[in-house]
Structures are given as C-alpha cells and as structure tokens.
Tab-separated table of C-alpha atoms in Angstrom:
chain	number	residue	atom	x	y	z
A	1	MET	CA	13.003	2.225	-13.586
A	2	GLU	CA	10.825	-0.878	-13.585
A	3	GLY	CA	12.555	-2.235	-16.692
A	4	SER	CA	16.013	-1.688	-15.213
A	5	SER	CA	14.910	-3.235	-11.918
A	6	SER	CA	13.545	-6.304	-13.708
A	7	VAL	CA	16.759	-6.786	-15.701
A	8	SER	CA	18.846	-6.624	-12.500
A	9	PHE	CA	16.520	-9.008	-10.714
A	10	TYR	CA	16.333	-11.675	-13.429
A	11	ASP	CA	20.046	-11.457	-14.135
A	12	PHE	CA	20.641	-12.046	-10.425
A	13	LEU	CA	18.287	-15.060	-10.421
A	14	ASP	CA	20.009	-16.523	-13.492
A	15	ARG	CA	23.393	-16.340	-11.801
A	16	MET	CA	21.993	-17.874	-8.624
A	17	ARG	CA	20.924	-20.924	-10.681
A	18	ASN	CA	24.544	-21.507	-11.649
A	19	PRO	CA	26.017	-24.400	-9.598
A	20	ALA	CA	29.005	-22.187	-8.809
A	21	SER	CA	26.733	-19.914	-6.728
A	22	LEU	CA	25.817	-22.616	-4.219
A	23	ASP	CA	27.706	-20.921	-1.376
A	24	LEU	CA	25.879	-17.630	-1.989
A	25	VAL	CA	22.509	-19.366	-2.251
A	26	ARG	CA	23.079	-21.110	1.077
A	27	SER	CA	23.971	-17.818	2.773
A	28	ILE	CA	20.861	-16.108	1.389
A	29	LYS	CA	18.501	-18.935	2.358
A	30	SER	CA	20.034	-19.228	5.813
A	31	PHE	CA	19.555	-15.499	6.413
A	32	ILE	CA	15.915	-15.567	5.295
A	33	VAL	CA	15.130	-18.587	7.488
A	34	SER	CA	16.826	-16.958	10.496
A	35	PHE	CA	14.111	-14.280	10.589
A	36	SER	CA	11.542	-16.867	11.649
A	37	PHE	CA	13.475	-17.486	14.879
A	38	TYR	CA	12.774	-14.067	16.395
A	39	PRO	CA	9.714	-11.854	16.952
A	40	PRO	CA	9.476	-8.679	14.817
A	41	ASN	CA	11.609	-5.772	15.944
A	42	PRO	CA	11.799	-3.207	13.119
A	43	GLU	CA	14.949	-1.405	14.251
A	44	ASN	CA	16.877	-4.626	14.906
A	45	ASP	CA	15.512	-6.221	11.726
A	46	GLY	CA	16.613	-3.232	9.680
A	47	LYS	CA	20.141	-3.396	11.101
A	48	LYS	CA	20.340	-7.147	10.399
A	49	VAL	CA	19.300	-6.616	6.786
A	50	GLN	CA	21.736	-3.746	6.238
A	51	ASP	CA	24.609	-5.763	7.756
A	52	PHE	CA	23.687	-8.719	5.552
A	53	PHE	CA	23.696	-6.543	2.429
A	54	THR	CA	27.146	-5.223	3.342
A	55	THR	CA	28.490	-8.744	3.876
A	56	MET	CA	26.944	-10.025	0.656
A	57	GLU	CA	28.283	-7.122	-1.398
A	58	GLU	CA	31.810	-8.111	-0.361
A	59	ALA	CA	31.088	-11.788	-1.064
A	60	ILE	CA	29.674	-11.037	-4.521
A	61	SER	CA	32.581	-8.734	-5.428
A	62	ASP	CA	35.041	-11.513	-4.588
A	63	HIS	CA	33.017	-14.335	-6.151
A	64	PRO	CA	34.199	-16.090	-9.362
A	65	LEU	CA	30.802	-15.481	-10.994
A	66	TRP	CA	31.557	-11.756	-10.815
A	67	ALA	CA	35.230	-11.981	-11.661
A	68	ASN	CA	36.387	-8.782	-13.372
A	69	ALA	CA	32.890	-7.314	-12.901
A	70	THR	CA	32.557	-3.554	-12.875
A	71	ASP	CA	31.138	-1.664	-9.894
A	72	GLU	CA	27.957	-1.155	-11.884
A	73	GLN	CA	27.538	-4.902	-12.454
A	74	VAL	CA	28.048	-5.626	-8.755
A	75	ASP	CA	25.544	-2.885	-7.945
A	76	ARG	CA	22.978	-4.499	-10.256
A	77	ALA	CA	23.536	-7.814	-8.485
A	78	MET	CA	22.935	-6.104	-5.144
A	79	GLU	CA	19.720	-4.564	-6.476
A	80	GLY	CA	18.593	-8.054	-7.454
A	81	LEU	CA	19.580	-9.401	-4.044
A	82	GLU	CA	17.696	-6.653	-2.214
A	83	LYS	CA	14.536	-7.313	-4.190
A	84	TYR	CA	14.773	-11.084	-3.711
A	85	VAL	CA	15.431	-10.951	0.037
A	86	MET	CA	12.863	-8.276	0.860
A	87	THR	CA	10.187	-9.921	-1.278
A	88	LYS	CA	10.747	-13.136	0.671
A	89	LEU	CA	10.717	-11.280	3.991
A	90	PHE	CA	7.951	-8.831	3.114
A	91	SER	CA	5.201	-10.355	5.256
A	92	ARG	CA	7.638	-10.510	8.174
A	93	THR	CA	9.063	-6.994	7.873
A	94	PHE	CA	6.327	-4.752	6.426
A	95	CYS	CA	3.948	-3.279	9.004
A	96	SER	CA	5.232	-5.982	11.346
A	97	ILE	CA	4.077	-4.554	14.682
A	98	PRO	CA	0.598	-3.390	15.833
A	99	GLN	CA	1.833	0.161	16.387
A	100	ASP	CA	2.524	0.546	12.660
A	101	THR	CA	-1.001	-0.597	11.789
A	102	GLU	CA	-2.484	1.847	14.294
A	103	ARG	CA	-0.315	4.682	12.976
A	104	ASP	CA	-1.361	3.978	9.379
A	105	LEU	CA	-5.031	4.060	10.366
A	106	GLU	CA	-4.679	7.295	12.345
A	107	ILE	CA	-2.953	9.057	9.459
A	108	SER	CA	-5.427	7.758	6.886
A	109	GLN	CA	-8.400	8.880	8.983
A	110	LYS	CA	-6.928	12.327	9.574
A	111	ILE	CA	-6.270	12.736	5.868
A	112	GLN	CA	-9.849	11.668	5.104
A	113	SER	CA	-11.058	14.445	7.395
A	114	LEU	CA	-8.721	17.017	5.847
A	115	GLN	CA	-9.842	16.075	2.341
A	116	THR	CA	-13.337	17.388	3.079
A	117	PHE	CA	-12.298	21.010	3.528
A	118	LEU	CA	-8.587	21.666	2.916
A	119	LYS	CA	-7.886	23.911	-0.088
A	120	PRO	CA	-4.603	24.943	-1.770
A	121	GLN	CA	-4.887	28.440	-0.298
A	122	HIS	CA	-4.770	26.982	3.221
A	123	LEU	CA	-1.194	25.913	2.460
A	124	ASP	CA	-0.377	29.182	0.693
A	125	ILE	CA	0.115	27.440	-2.654
A	126	PRO	CA	0.237	30.150	-5.328
A	127	PRO	CA	-2.295	29.959	-8.202
A	128	VAL	CA	0.474	29.314	-10.743
A	129	LEU	CA	1.169	25.956	-9.061
A	130	ARG	CA	-2.458	24.832	-8.880
A	131	ASN	CA	-2.340	22.385	-11.750
A	132	GLU	CA	-4.870	19.566	-11.286
A	133	ALA	CA	-3.427	17.440	-14.108
A	134	SER	CA	0.084	17.461	-12.626
A	135	TRP	CA	-1.275	16.890	-9.140
A	136	LEU	CA	-3.240	13.857	-10.328
A	137	LEU	CA	-0.117	12.293	-11.874
A	138	ALA	CA	1.783	12.835	-8.625
A	139	GLU	CA	-1.086	11.370	-6.588
A	140	LYS	CA	-1.171	8.212	-8.717
A	141	GLU	CA	2.536	7.630	-8.133
A	142	LEU	CA	2.080	7.821	-4.357
A	143	GLN	CA	-0.907	5.477	-4.491
A	144	LYS	CA	1.131	2.916	-6.463
A	145	MET	CA	3.762	2.697	-3.729
A	146	ASN	CA	1.775	0.155	-1.716
A	147	ALA	CA	1.597	-2.256	-4.681
A	148	PHE	CA	5.319	-3.025	-4.564
A	149	LYS	CA	7.289	-5.195	-2.151
A	150	ALA	CA	10.845	-4.143	-2.957
A	151	PRO	CA	12.177	-1.028	-1.170
A	152	ARG	CA	13.740	0.283	-4.381
A	153	GLU	CA	10.427	0.218	-6.250
A	154	LYS	CA	8.556	1.863	-3.392
A	155	LEU	CA	11.199	4.589	-3.273
A	156	GLN	CA	10.959	5.053	-7.023
A	157	CYS	CA	7.241	5.837	-6.648
A	158	VAL	CA	8.185	8.574	-4.163
A	159	MET	CA	10.768	9.946	-6.572
A	160	ASN	CA	8.361	9.861	-9.514
A	161	CYS	CA	5.788	11.796	-7.515
A	162	CYS	CA	8.323	14.399	-6.453
A	163	LYS	CA	9.720	14.743	-9.974
A	164	VAL	CA	6.245	15.533	-11.298
A	165	ILE	CA	5.936	18.300	-8.696
A	166	ASN	CA	9.444	19.553	-9.418
A	167	ASN	CA	8.670	19.741	-13.149
A	168	LEU	CA	5.536	21.709	-12.310
A	169	LEU	CA	7.652	24.201	-10.354
A	170	LEU	CA	10.226	24.471	-13.149
A	171	ASN	CA	7.561	25.070	-15.788
A	172	ALA	CA	5.924	27.676	-13.593
A	173	SER	CA	9.299	29.363	-13.098
A	174	VAL	CA	9.715	29.712	-16.856
A	175	SER	CA	6.213	31.061	-17.413
A	176	GLU	CA	6.386	33.456	-14.460
A	177	ASN	CA	10.030	34.370	-15.030
A	178	ARG	CA	10.889	33.783	-11.370
A	179	VAL	CA	12.423	30.998	-9.274
A	180	LEU	CA	9.847	28.557	-7.846
A	181	ALA	CA	11.951	25.463	-7.277
A	182	GLY	CA	12.855	25.994	-3.613
A	183	ALA	CA	11.677	23.929	-0.633
A	184	ASP	CA	9.285	26.728	0.383
A	185	ASP	CA	7.353	26.154	-2.831
A	186	PHE	CA	7.948	22.397	-3.191
A	187	LEU	CA	6.899	21.124	0.244
A	188	PRO	CA	3.420	22.718	0.415
A	189	VAL	CA	2.529	21.188	-2.960
A	190	LEU	CA	3.820	17.783	-1.824
A	191	ILE	CA	1.766	18.052	1.372
A	192	TYR	CA	-1.376	18.890	-0.577
A	193	VAL	CA	-0.764	16.089	-3.102
A	194	THR	CA	-0.244	13.626	-0.229
A	195	ILE	CA	-3.540	14.675	1.344
A	196	LYS	CA	-5.338	14.389	-1.979
A	197	ALA	CA	-3.827	10.946	-2.610
A	198	ASN	CA	-4.169	9.517	0.916
A	199	PRO	CA	-1.638	6.805	-0.034
A	200	PRO	CA	-2.343	3.434	1.596
A	201	GLN	CA	-0.241	2.595	4.660
A	202	LEU	CA	1.860	5.729	4.267
A	203	HIS	CA	3.663	5.387	7.591
A	204	SER	CA	4.525	1.709	7.048
A	205	ASN	CA	5.760	2.298	3.493
A	206	LEU	CA	8.066	5.126	4.523
A	207	ARG	CA	9.371	3.125	7.470
A	208	PHE	CA	9.962	0.112	5.218
A	209	ILE	CA	11.995	2.194	2.755
A	210	GLN	CA	14.006	3.793	5.549
A	211	LEU	CA	14.862	0.470	7.194
A	212	TYR	CA	15.376	-1.825	4.220
A	213	ARG	CA	16.536	0.218	1.231
A	214	ARG	CA	20.298	-0.185	0.973
A	215	GLN	CA	21.785	2.791	2.777
A	216	ALA	CA	24.254	3.434	-0.040
A	217	LYS	CA	21.223	4.099	-2.289
A	218	LEU	CA	19.289	6.330	0.081
A	219	VAL	CA	21.446	9.357	-0.747
A	220	SER	CA	21.532	12.418	-2.985
A	221	GLU	CA	18.330	13.018	-4.983
A	222	ALA	CA	16.609	9.956	-3.561
A	223	ALA	CA	17.356	11.050	0.006
A	224	TYR	CA	16.147	14.604	-0.708
A	225	TYR	CA	12.800	13.520	-2.125
A	226	PHE	CA	12.311	10.829	0.520
A	227	THR	CA	13.078	13.273	3.339
A	228	ASN	CA	10.544	15.709	1.885
A	229	LEU	CA	7.792	13.086	1.920
A	230	VAL	CA	8.684	12.156	5.511
A	231	SER	CA	8.428	15.854	6.345
A	232	ALA	CA	5.052	16.051	4.581
A	233	LYS	CA	3.784	13.096	6.617
A	234	THR	CA	5.032	14.665	9.863
A	235	PHE	CA	3.372	17.959	8.959
A	236	ILE	CA	0.056	16.197	8.331
A	237	VAL	CA	0.259	14.257	11.607
A	238	ASN	CA	0.867	17.453	13.598
A	239	LEU	CA	-1.342	19.680	11.457
A	240	ASN	CA	-3.592	22.103	13.314
A	241	ALA	CA	-5.079	25.546	12.793
A	242	GLN	CA	-1.723	27.208	13.481
A	243	SER	CA	-0.188	25.189	10.639
A	244	LEU	CA	-2.611	26.670	8.116
A	245	SER	CA	-3.788	30.048	7.009
A	246	MET	CA	-7.055	29.287	8.800
A	247	ASP	CA	-9.060	30.469	11.803
A	248	GLU	CA	-8.752	28.048	14.734
A	249	LEU	CA	-12.494	27.828	15.378
A	250	GLU	CA	-13.173	27.202	11.686
A	251	PHE	CA	-10.525	24.463	11.665
A	252	GLU	CA	-11.957	22.664	14.699
A	253	GLU	CA	-15.508	22.873	13.369
A	254	SER	CA	-14.392	21.559	9.963
A	255	MET	CA	-12.543	18.643	11.540
A	256	GLN	CA	-15.497	17.723	13.746
A	257	ALA	CA	-17.922	17.900	10.838
A	258	ALA	CA	-15.596	15.760	8.726
A	259	LYS	CA	-15.295	13.133	11.481
A	260	MET	CA	-19.079	12.954	11.831
A	261	THR	CA	-19.465	12.625	8.064
A	262	ASN	CA	-16.835	9.898	7.862
A	263	ASN	CA	-18.413	7.990	10.753
A	264	LEU	CA	-21.907	8.139	9.259
A	265	THR	CA	-21.008	7.586	5.604
A	266	PRO	CA	-17.793	5.799	4.611
A	267	ARG	CA	-15.885	7.993	2.174
A	268	GLU	CA	-14.490	6.535	-1.022
A	269	PRO	CA	-10.826	5.985	-0.139
A	270	SER	CA	-9.703	6.200	-3.743
A	271	SER	CA	-11.196	7.895	-6.758
A	272	THR	CA	-10.361	4.788	-8.801
A	273	LEU	CA	-12.527	2.490	-6.689
A	274	GLN	CA	-16.277	2.181	-6.412
A	275	VAL	CA	-16.872	1.122	-2.799
A	276	MET	CA	-19.976	-0.763	-1.719
A	277	LYS	CA	-21.876	0.817	1.149
A	278	PRO	CA	-22.622	-1.439	4.131
A	279	SER	CA	-26.298	-1.543	3.227
A	280	GLN	CA	-25.362	-3.210	-0.065
A	281	HIS	CA	-23.591	-6.147	1.536
A	282	SER	CA	-26.686	-8.272	2.153
A	283	MET	CA	-27.135	-11.196	-0.205
A	284	HIS	CA	-30.892	-10.604	-0.105
A	285	ASP	CA	-30.823	-6.977	-1.259
A	286	GLU	CA	-33.021	-6.921	-4.367
A	287	ASP	CA	-31.770	-3.488	-5.392
A	288	ILE	CA	-28.075	-4.338	-5.284
A	289	ASN	CA	-27.714	-4.059	-9.055
A	290	ALA	CA	-29.203	-0.582	-9.109
A	291	GLY	CA	-25.986	0.901	-7.717
A	292	GLY	CA	-23.621	-0.708	-10.235
A	293	SER	CA	-21.395	-3.768	-10.110
A	294	ASN	CA	-21.876	-6.441	-7.459
A	295	TYR	CA	-18.106	-6.810	-7.262
A	296	PRO	CA	-16.578	-3.313	-7.045
A	297	TYR	CA	-13.059	-4.547	-6.280
A	298	MET	CA	-12.761	-6.985	-9.185
A	299	GLU	CA	-10.925	-4.460	-11.377
A	300	ALA	CA	-8.905	-2.935	-8.523
A	301	GLU	CA	-5.140	-3.288	-8.203
A	302	ALA	CA	-3.445	-4.045	-4.886
A	303	GLY	CA	-1.804	-0.635	-4.854
A	304	GLU	CA	-5.173	1.105	-5.051
A	305	LEU	CA	-6.494	-0.418	-1.817
A	306	THR	CA	-6.372	1.666	1.340
A	307	VAL	CA	-6.805	0.794	5.005
A	308	SER	CA	-10.476	1.746	4.658
A	309	ASP	CA	-10.839	-0.605	1.683
A	310	VAL	CA	-9.416	-3.462	3.744
A	311	GLU	CA	-11.901	-2.744	6.532
A	312	ILE	CA	-14.778	-2.853	4.047
A	313	LEU	CA	-13.487	-6.043	2.421
A	314	LEU	CA	-13.129	-7.676	5.841
A	315	ARG	CA	-16.716	-6.720	6.710
A	316	MET	CA	-17.919	-8.115	3.375
A	317	TYR	CA	-15.946	-11.318	3.979
A	318	LYS	CA	-17.525	-11.762	7.398
A	319	ASP	CA	-20.998	-11.214	5.892
A	320	VAL	CA	-20.361	-13.896	3.267
A	321	VAL	CA	-19.024	-16.382	5.834
A	322	ARG	CA	-21.952	-15.679	8.174
A	323	ASP	CA	-24.523	-16.173	5.398
A	324	TYR	CA	-22.779	-19.314	4.155
A	325	THR	CA	-22.627	-20.781	7.675
A	326	ASN	CA	-26.312	-20.071	8.287
A	327	LEU	CA	-27.282	-21.599	4.945
A	328	ASN	CA	-25.111	-24.644	5.594
A	329	ASN	CA	-26.701	-25.174	9.020
A	330	MET	CA	-30.190	-24.898	7.526
A	331	VAL	CA	-29.381	-27.527	4.925
A	332	ARG	CA	-28.015	-29.886	7.565
A	333	ARG	CA	-31.119	-29.500	9.782
A	334	ARG	CA	-33.511	-30.060	6.881
A	335	PRO	CA	-35.336	-33.467	7.074
A	336	PRO	CA	-34.629	-36.053	4.352
A	337	PHE	CA	-36.419	-35.336	1.099
A	338	THR	CA	-39.457	-37.547	0.424
A	339	GLN	CA	-40.967	-38.275	-2.946
A	340	PRO	CA	-44.781	-37.997	-2.752
A	341	GLN	CA	-45.245	-39.503	-6.185
A	342	ARG	CA	-43.617	-42.723	-5.153
A	343	GLU	CA	-45.854	-42.938	-2.046
A	344	GLU	CA	-48.988	-42.247	-4.091
A	345	THR	CA	-47.964	-44.893	-6.645
A	346	SER	CA	-47.434	-47.414	-3.886
A	347	ARG	CA	-50.876	-46.709	-2.423
A	348	HIS	CA	-52.471	-46.950	-5.879
A	349	ASN	CA	-50.839	-50.303	-6.521
A	350	ALA	CA	-51.980	-51.540	-3.153
A	351	HIS	CA	-55.609	-50.589	-3.874
A	352	GLY	CA	-55.388	-51.995	-7.375
A	353	GLY	CA	-54.235	-55.289	-6.070
A	354	GLU	CA	-57.306	-55.735	-3.834
C-alpha cells in the first residue's frame, strides 16, 4: 500500500511541475488558501473537500496532461491530489474543534480503565481466537494510524488491522472445521484488540477518514472494515456491565479501582514507550539514571504517542521552561564577577612602592 501510495503521490507532483499544469496548480493553491478564511467546521469542511475532489477529477480527466489516460491513471492522480491537499490542510482539519480533543481524551481514559481488568471471556471470545501474536500485529496497525496525515493511509492501517483479525478467523475455521468468519466472531475480537491497542486520538482519526477520504473509495471492503471499527469505538464508549458477561457490581468496582489507579500512577500508554514518572522530571534528581534513559521519547515514533504521552510531554516541557527561566533570572541578578587576585596584586604593588 505505502509503495503504491508513494508512486501515485510523486507521479502527481511531477505532473504538477509541468508548465502545462499551471491552471490546476492555481486551483489547488486557491482552494487550500480559502480554508484560512473560515473557522473550523468539520461537516462543512468535509463537504467542501469532497466537492473539490469531484470538480478536480473532472478537470484532470479533461486535461491535456492526462489525454488518453485510463481510469486507473486518473484514479492514481486523484490519490496523489488527496494526499497533497489533506497533508497541507492537516493542521486545519484534523481534530480541529475542542469537542474532538475532549472526545479523544474521554475514550482514551475509558480504555485505560478497561485495560486493567477486561479479559477475552468478558466479550465471549472463544479460546480458538485468543492468539496473542495475531492480536499484537493488529494492535500495531491501529497504533500506526495516528502517524499518517493522508486519509488513505490512515484507512489502510484500519484495513491492515482488520485483515489480520480476518486471517485469524479463517485459520481458526480451518483448524476447527467450522465457520468463524462472521460479524459475531469478528467484532468482539476487533473490540478487544482496540482496547488493548488504545490507538491515539481514535475518535479524531475515524472522523478524519470519514470526512476526507474520497467517498468513491470508502466503499466495499474498505467501508466494511471501517464501519466495524466505528462500531467497535461506539461499543467501547457505551460499554457497561450489561455489554459484558460480567456482574454489574464487579464491573463498577473494577472501573472505580482502575480510575483510582490511573489517577495515582500514570499508566504506560503504549507498550513500546518507556514513560517518565512525574517524580523523575526534576533536573536535580540524582537518581534519574537509575530508572533508565533520561530521554524516554527519543526513540519513539509520532504514531506511538497517545493523548497521555502528550500530557506528560507538555508537563516535562513546562518543567524545563520553568527551570530555565529561574536559572536565567538568577544569572541576571548575580552581581558582576570580581577577580580577587587582581585586587591583591594591586594592594601588594601599592605596599611595595612605599
């Protein structure tokens, strides 16, 4: 997928450098600039982008640079256009309103709580489908979604995750000699994988795909897998004791205990990251090296960071700025440096001259 996406993108850029594409370039730049004239409104923004893609597809099909081009070649150009436009507009369109940020945080925190006690049996996942290796592969695909800016690449992460789960079901069907590829078997595994992964900004990523992936491409297999992940997210948001094979009192007690644990001790948002505890943030902590690296995020990728990671990084940033400001103020208030040796030499010369 990534290779095909890159070919489409760079082929599109090459054609846009051709002087004959000046009219298309002007249209694209004008559309991108127009977004700065209005405040974010996800639904309206999504409609504007979809209408622009439709208009540009007609313009590209009729353009001399694509004379006699096949439908596939025009489609590749549109994939390149989508990636270019949405990469340029990413900061303006992704998680563009406070409600999306709040929703992401709520979902992430609920998943953190569920991770402390939820087991496969609570979702009635049969033992034959409890394959940790396959689950881990699926989790990694979901966690990668946040690293991409193009809707197509985010959607591909969803599809890759779901294909891993689907292959697990197919393999189990062969070994058990029974059908296990239906939604009743697929969705519970996807829900559990999503909880295990706690993908960063899940709500915002799904909303971004829904609004900005070309509608002609959000069909068939892609639409099926995407809809299943949306359903998994909705299930998690509304999840309660009645949703699980679990006693209501046990569920409430487990959730409360998890919330207390998460409030007292920040959980590691991702198994691939080593997160510094707040007590390790001080620049004067002599034991900071005892717990490992001073810079736990140096080897991290953008797609591995979660909302909790951002909160920790922001707190660390504030600590550094505060310490730097205090140090800078101390240096400024310090009196000018005197050189005792020079004074003593002067006095000695004065006495010697008497």
